[in-house]
Coordinates of C-alpha atoms in Angstrom, one line a residue:
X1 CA 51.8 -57.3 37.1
X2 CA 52.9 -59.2 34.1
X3 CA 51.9 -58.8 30.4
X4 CA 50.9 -62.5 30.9
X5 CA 48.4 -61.8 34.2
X6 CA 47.3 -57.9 32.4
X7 CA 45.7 -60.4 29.3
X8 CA 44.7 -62.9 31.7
X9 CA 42.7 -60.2 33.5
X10 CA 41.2 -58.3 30.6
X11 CA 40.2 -61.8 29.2
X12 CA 38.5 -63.4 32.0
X13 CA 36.4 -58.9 32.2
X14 CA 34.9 -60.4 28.7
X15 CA 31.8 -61.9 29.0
X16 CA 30.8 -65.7 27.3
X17 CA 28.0 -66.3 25.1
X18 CA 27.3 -70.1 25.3
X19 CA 26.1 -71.1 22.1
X20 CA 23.9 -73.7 21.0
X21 CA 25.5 -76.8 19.1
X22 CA 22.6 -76.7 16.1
X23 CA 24.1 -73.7 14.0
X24 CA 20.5 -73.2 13.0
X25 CA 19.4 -72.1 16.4
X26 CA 22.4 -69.7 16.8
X27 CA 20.9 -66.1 16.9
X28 CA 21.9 -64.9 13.3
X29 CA 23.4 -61.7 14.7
X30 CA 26.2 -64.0 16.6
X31 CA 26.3 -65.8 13.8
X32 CA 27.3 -62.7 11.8
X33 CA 29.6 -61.7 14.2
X34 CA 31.8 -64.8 14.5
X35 CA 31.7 -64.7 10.6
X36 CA 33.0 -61.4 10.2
X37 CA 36.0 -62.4 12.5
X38 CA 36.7 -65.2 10.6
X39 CA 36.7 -63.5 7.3
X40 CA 38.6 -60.7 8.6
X41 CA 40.9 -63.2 10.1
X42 CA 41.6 -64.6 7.0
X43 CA 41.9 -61.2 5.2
X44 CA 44.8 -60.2 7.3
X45 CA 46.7 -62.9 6.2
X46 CA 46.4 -63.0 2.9
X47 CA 46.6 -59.2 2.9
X48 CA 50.8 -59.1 3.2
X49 CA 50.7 -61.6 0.0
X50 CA 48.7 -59.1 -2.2
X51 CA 51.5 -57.6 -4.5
X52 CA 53.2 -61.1 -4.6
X53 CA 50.2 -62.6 -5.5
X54 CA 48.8 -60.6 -8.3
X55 CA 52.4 -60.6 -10.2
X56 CA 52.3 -64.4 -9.8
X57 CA 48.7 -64.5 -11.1
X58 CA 47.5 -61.8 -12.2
X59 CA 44.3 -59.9 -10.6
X60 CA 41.2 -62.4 -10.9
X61 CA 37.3 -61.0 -11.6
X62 CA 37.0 -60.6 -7.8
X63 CA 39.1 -57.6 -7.6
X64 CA 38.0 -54.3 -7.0
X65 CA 40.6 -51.1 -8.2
X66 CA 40.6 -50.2 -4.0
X67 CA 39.6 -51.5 -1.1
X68 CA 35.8 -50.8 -0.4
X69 CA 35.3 -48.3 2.1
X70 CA 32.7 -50.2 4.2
X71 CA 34.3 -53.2 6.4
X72 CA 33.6 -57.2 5.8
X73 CA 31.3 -56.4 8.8
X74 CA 29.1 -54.0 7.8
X75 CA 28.9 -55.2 4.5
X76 CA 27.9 -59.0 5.5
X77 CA 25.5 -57.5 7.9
X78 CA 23.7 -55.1 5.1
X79 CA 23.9 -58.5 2.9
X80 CA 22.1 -60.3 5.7
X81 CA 19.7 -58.2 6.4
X82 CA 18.7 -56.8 3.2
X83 CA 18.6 -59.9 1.6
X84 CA 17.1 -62.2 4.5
X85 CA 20.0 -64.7 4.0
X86 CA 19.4 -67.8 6.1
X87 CA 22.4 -69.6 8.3
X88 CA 23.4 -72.4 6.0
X89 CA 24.1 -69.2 3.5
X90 CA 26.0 -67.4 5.9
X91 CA 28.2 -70.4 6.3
X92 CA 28.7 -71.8 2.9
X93 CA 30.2 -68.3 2.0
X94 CA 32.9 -69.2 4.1
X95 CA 32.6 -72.9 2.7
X96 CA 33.1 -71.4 -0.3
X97 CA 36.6 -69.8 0.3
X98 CA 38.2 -72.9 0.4
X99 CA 36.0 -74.4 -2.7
X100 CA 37.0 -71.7 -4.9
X101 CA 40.6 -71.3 -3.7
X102 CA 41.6 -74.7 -3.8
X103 CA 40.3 -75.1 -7.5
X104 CA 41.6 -71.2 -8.3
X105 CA 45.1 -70.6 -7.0
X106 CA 44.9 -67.1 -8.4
X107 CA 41.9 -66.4 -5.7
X108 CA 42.7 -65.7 -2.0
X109 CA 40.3 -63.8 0.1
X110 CA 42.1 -60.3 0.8
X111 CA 40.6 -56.8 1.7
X112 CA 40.4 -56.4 -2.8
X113 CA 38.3 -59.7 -2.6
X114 CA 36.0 -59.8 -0.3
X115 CA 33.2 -57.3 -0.7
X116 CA 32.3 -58.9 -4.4
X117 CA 33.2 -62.6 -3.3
X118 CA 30.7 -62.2 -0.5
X119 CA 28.0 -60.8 -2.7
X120 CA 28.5 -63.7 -5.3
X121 CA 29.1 -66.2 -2.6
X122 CA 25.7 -65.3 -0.6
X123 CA 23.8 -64.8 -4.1
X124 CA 25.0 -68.5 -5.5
X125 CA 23.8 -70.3 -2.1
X126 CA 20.6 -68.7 -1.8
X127 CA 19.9 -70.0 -4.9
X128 CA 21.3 -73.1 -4.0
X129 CA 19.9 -74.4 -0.5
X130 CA 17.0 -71.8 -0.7
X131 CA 13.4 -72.8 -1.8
X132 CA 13.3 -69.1 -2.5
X133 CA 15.3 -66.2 -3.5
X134 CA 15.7 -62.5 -4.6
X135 CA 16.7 -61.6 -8.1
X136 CA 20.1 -60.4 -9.1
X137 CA 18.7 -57.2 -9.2
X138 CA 17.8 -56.9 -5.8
X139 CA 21.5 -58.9 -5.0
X140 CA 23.2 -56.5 -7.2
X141 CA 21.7 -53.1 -5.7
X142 CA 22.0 -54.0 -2.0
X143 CA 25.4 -55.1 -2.6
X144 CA 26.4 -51.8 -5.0
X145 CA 27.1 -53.4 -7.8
X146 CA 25.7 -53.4 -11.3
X147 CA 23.4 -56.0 -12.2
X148 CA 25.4 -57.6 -15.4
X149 CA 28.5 -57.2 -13.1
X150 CA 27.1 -59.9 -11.0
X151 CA 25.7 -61.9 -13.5
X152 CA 29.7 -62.3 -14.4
X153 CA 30.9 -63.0 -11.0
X154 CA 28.1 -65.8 -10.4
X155 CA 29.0 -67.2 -13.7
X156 CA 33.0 -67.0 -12.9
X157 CA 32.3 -68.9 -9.7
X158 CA 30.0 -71.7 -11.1
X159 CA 32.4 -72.0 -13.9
X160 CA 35.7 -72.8 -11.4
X161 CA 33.8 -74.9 -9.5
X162 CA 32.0 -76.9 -12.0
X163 CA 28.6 -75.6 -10.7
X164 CA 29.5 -77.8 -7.0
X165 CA 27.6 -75.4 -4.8
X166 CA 26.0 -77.9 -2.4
X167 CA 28.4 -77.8 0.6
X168 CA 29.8 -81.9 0.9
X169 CA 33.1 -83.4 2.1
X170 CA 34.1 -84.6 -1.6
X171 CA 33.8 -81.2 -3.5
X172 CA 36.9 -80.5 -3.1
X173 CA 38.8 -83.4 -4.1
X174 CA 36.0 -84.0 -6.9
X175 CA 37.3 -80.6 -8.6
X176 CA 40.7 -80.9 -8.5
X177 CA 40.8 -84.4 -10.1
X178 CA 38.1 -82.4 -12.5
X179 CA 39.9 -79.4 -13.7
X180 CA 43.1 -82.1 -14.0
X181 CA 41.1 -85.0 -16.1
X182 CA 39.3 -82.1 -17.6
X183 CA 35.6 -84.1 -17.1
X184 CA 32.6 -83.8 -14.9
X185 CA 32.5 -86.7 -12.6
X186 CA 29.2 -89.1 -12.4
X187 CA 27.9 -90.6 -9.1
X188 CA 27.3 -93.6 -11.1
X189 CA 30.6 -93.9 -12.9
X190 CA 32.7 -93.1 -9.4
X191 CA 33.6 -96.8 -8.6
X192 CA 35.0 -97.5 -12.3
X193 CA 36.7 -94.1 -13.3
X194 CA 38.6 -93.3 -10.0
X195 CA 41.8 -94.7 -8.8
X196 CA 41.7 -97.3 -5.7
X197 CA 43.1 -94.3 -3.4
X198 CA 40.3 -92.5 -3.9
X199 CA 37.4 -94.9 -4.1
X200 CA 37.7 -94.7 -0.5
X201 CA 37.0 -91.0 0.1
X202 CA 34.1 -92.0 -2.1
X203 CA 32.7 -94.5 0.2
X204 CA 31.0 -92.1 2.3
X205 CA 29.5 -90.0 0.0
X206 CA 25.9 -90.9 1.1
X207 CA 26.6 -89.1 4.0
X208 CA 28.6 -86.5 2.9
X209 CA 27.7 -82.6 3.3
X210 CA 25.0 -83.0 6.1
X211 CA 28.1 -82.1 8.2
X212 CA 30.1 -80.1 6.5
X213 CA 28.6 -77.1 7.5
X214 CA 28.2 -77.6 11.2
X215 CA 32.0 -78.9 11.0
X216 CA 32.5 -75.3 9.5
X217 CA 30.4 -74.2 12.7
X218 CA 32.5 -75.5 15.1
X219 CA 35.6 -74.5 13.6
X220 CA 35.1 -70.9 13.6
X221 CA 33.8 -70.9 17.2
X222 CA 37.1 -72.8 18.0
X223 CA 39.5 -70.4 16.0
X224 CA 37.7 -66.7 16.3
X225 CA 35.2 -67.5 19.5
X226 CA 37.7 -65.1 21.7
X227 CA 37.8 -61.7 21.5
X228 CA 41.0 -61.3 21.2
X229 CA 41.6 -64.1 18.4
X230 CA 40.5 -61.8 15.6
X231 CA 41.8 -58.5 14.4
X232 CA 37.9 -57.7 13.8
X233 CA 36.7 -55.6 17.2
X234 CA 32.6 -55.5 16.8
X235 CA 31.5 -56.8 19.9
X236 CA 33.4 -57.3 23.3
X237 CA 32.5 -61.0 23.5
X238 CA 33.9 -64.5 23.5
X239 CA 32.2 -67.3 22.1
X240 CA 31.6 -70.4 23.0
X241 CA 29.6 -74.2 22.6
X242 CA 27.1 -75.1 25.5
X243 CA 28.0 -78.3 26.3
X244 CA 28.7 -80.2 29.1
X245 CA 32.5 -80.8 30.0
X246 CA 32.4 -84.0 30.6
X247 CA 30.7 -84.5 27.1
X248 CA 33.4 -82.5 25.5
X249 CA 36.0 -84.1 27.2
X250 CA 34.7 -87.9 25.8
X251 CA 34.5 -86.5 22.5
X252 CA 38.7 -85.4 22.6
X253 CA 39.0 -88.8 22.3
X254 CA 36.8 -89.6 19.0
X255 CA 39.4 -90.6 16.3
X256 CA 36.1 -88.6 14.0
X257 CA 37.1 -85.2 15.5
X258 CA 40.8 -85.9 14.8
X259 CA 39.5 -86.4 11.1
X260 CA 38.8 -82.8 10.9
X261 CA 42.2 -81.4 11.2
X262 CA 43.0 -83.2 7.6
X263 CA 40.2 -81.1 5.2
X264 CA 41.5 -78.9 3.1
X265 CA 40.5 -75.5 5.3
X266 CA 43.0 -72.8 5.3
X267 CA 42.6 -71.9 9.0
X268 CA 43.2 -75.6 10.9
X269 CA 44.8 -75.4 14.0
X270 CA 46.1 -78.2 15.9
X271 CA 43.4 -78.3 18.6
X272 CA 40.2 -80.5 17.9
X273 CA 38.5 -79.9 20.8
X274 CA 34.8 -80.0 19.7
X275 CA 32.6 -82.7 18.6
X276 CA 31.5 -83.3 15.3
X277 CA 28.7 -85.6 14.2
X278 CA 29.4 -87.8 11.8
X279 CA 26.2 -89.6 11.2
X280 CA 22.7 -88.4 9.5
X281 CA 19.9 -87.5 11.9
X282 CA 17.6 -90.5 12.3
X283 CA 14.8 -88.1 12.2
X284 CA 15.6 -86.0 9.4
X285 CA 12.4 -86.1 7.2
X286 CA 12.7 -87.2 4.1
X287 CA 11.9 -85.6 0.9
X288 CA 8.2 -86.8 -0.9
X289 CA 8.7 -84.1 -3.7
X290 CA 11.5 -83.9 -6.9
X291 CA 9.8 -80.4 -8.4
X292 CA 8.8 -77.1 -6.9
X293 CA 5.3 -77.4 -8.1
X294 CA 4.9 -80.9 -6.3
X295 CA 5.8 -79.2 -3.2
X296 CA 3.7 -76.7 -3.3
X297 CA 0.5 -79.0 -4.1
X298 CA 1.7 -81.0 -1.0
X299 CA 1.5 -77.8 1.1
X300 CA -1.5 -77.1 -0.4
X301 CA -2.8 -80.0 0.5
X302 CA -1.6 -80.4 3.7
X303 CA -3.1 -77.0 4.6
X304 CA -6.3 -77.7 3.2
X305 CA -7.0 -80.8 5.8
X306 CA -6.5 -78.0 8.3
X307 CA -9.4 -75.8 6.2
X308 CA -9.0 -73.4 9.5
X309 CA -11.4 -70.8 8.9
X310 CA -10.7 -70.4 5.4
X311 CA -6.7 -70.6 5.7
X312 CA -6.1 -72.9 2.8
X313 CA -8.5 -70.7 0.5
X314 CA -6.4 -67.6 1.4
X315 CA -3.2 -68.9 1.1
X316 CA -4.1 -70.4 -2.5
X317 CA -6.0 -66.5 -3.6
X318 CA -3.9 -65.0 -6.1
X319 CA -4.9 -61.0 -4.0
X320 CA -3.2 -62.8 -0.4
X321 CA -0.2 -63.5 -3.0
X322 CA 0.2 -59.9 -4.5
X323 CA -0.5 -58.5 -1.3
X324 CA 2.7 -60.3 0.6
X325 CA 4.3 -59.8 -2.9
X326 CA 3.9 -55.7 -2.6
X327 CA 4.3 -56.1 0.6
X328 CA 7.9 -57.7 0.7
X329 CA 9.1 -55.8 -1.8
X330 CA 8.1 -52.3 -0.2
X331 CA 10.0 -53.7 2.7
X332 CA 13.5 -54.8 1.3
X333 CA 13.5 -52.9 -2.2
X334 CA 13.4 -48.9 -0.5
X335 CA 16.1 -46.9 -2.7
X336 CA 17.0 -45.4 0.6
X337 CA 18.7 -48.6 1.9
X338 CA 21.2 -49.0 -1.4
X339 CA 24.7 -48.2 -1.2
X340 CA 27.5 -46.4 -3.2
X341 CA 29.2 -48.8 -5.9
X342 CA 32.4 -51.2 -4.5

């Protein structure tokens, strides 16, 4: 038998999880899982560049002195489940890899990097597509750090990317031009300020990050879904999309799929095998709020109509509050669950 046939064999002994397309109905432990590898993925690379790296840049804020001892997979699973991180958070961390790096040439994701890039990068979108968070004390003692340590980080990052932490196809581009022109660029002053070449990207930017992160979705199933893709070794399982083949096999041909291959990801690979969808949901409900407090007195209200014996009045008691309050924090904030410092 062949080398060839032997991995032939050993792949086809692995089993498949079929996936679903929505990455918010993915379980969140796959999801972890097909993270991990990609990061890991990533970190191998850049990990033979280190020394070259650091005397062509210097060492950025993301550095630790040595590598942590806990691995990218443990760590991003105690970040998950300790701080109840939702999907779109799990991806934009990886989002933000290319965000930061493209703007920061001195940043590359290596095994120095990642532990305190992950915290800040899972601390900055919670804040940012979360209606609610947990304090950078609770961020900073899951993720063994000290508190004013992340405030630094978080500020770093927001600083290199001009505070453009709302996953959309533009950011990119938009900071470059940025930290070249040295101004924040307008919505409203797009058309007049930017060159013909780019008015174009511009075009779509009503539509722009409703996809991103599914496109990110689809990308790490496509380059880490096998087992044997990744140097990370968690679970003995290939990944993949459920979908029909004769749905995938009409989408090879969408000139929108061939689009993806020209982002500014560091991992593209010549195959563009899955679909991507490139238009808003028709259904996607639309937002009757602009403050906080507006949407709570819409939930309020809302629940109130229901007045299901006495629902509304105990979700509005200030005791039901404290009570979930103390409860939650008993839950997630036990010293026993805190790690040593990275």
């Amino acid at each position: 038998m062949t080398p060839q046939d032997a991995q032939i064999n050993t792949d086809e002994e692995i089993p498949t999880i079929k996936l679903p397309r929505d990455f918010l109905k993915c379980p969140k432990g796959d999801l972890v899982i097909l993270i991990a590898r990609m990061l890991q993925f990533i970190i191998q690379i850049n990990d033979s560049n280190i020394k070259e790296n650091e005397r062509k840049y210097g060492l950025t804020r993301f550095h630790s002195k040595i590598a942590p001892n806990i691995s990218v997979f443990n760590y991003f699973t105690r970040l998950t489940k300790y701080s109840l991180l939702e999907h779109s958070v799990l991806l934009s961390a990886v989002y933000y890899i290319d965000l930061l790096s493209n703007v920061y040439p001195a940043f590359n994701l290596n095994s120095l990097t990642a532990h305190r890039f992950l915290l800040t990068a899972t601390t900055i979108a919670s804040k940012g597509l979360c209606d609610s968070f947990c304090t950078n004390t609770h961020y900073s003692k899951v993720g063994g750090v000290q508190c004013n340590e992340l405030n630094v980080l978080e500020n770093e990052f927001l600083r290199k990317v001009n505070y453009r932490i709302i996953p959309r196809d533009n950011n990119i581009t938009f900071c470059k031009m940025e930290v070249q022109k040295n101004f924040f660029i307008l919505p409203e002053s797009i058309e007049s300020d930017l060159a013909p070449s780019l008015r174009q990207g511009y075009s779509s930017i009503s539509n722009a990050g409703y996809n991103v992160l599914t496109r990110y979705y689809y990308k790490i199933i496509e380059v880490v879904g096998k087992y044997s893709s990744s140097p990370d070794k968690t679970k003995k399982v290939n990944y993949d999309i459920d979908m029909p083949a004769k749905t995938l096999h009409e989408h090879q041909q969408n000139d929108a799929v061939k689009n993806c291959s020209n982002n500014n990801s560091n991992y593209q690979t010549a195959s563009n095998n899955i679909p991507i969808p490139q238009t808003i949901p028709q259904n996607r409900p639309k937002r009757n709020f602009d403050t906080v407090e507006e949407r709570h007195n819409i939930y309020i209200e809302e629940k109130s109509k229901m007045n299901t014996n006495g629902l509304a009045e105990k979700l509005t008691s200030s005791s039901y509050k404290k009570q979930i309050t103390e409860d939650k924090k008993n839950q997630i904030l036990d010293n026993s669950i805190y790690p040593s410092s990275i």
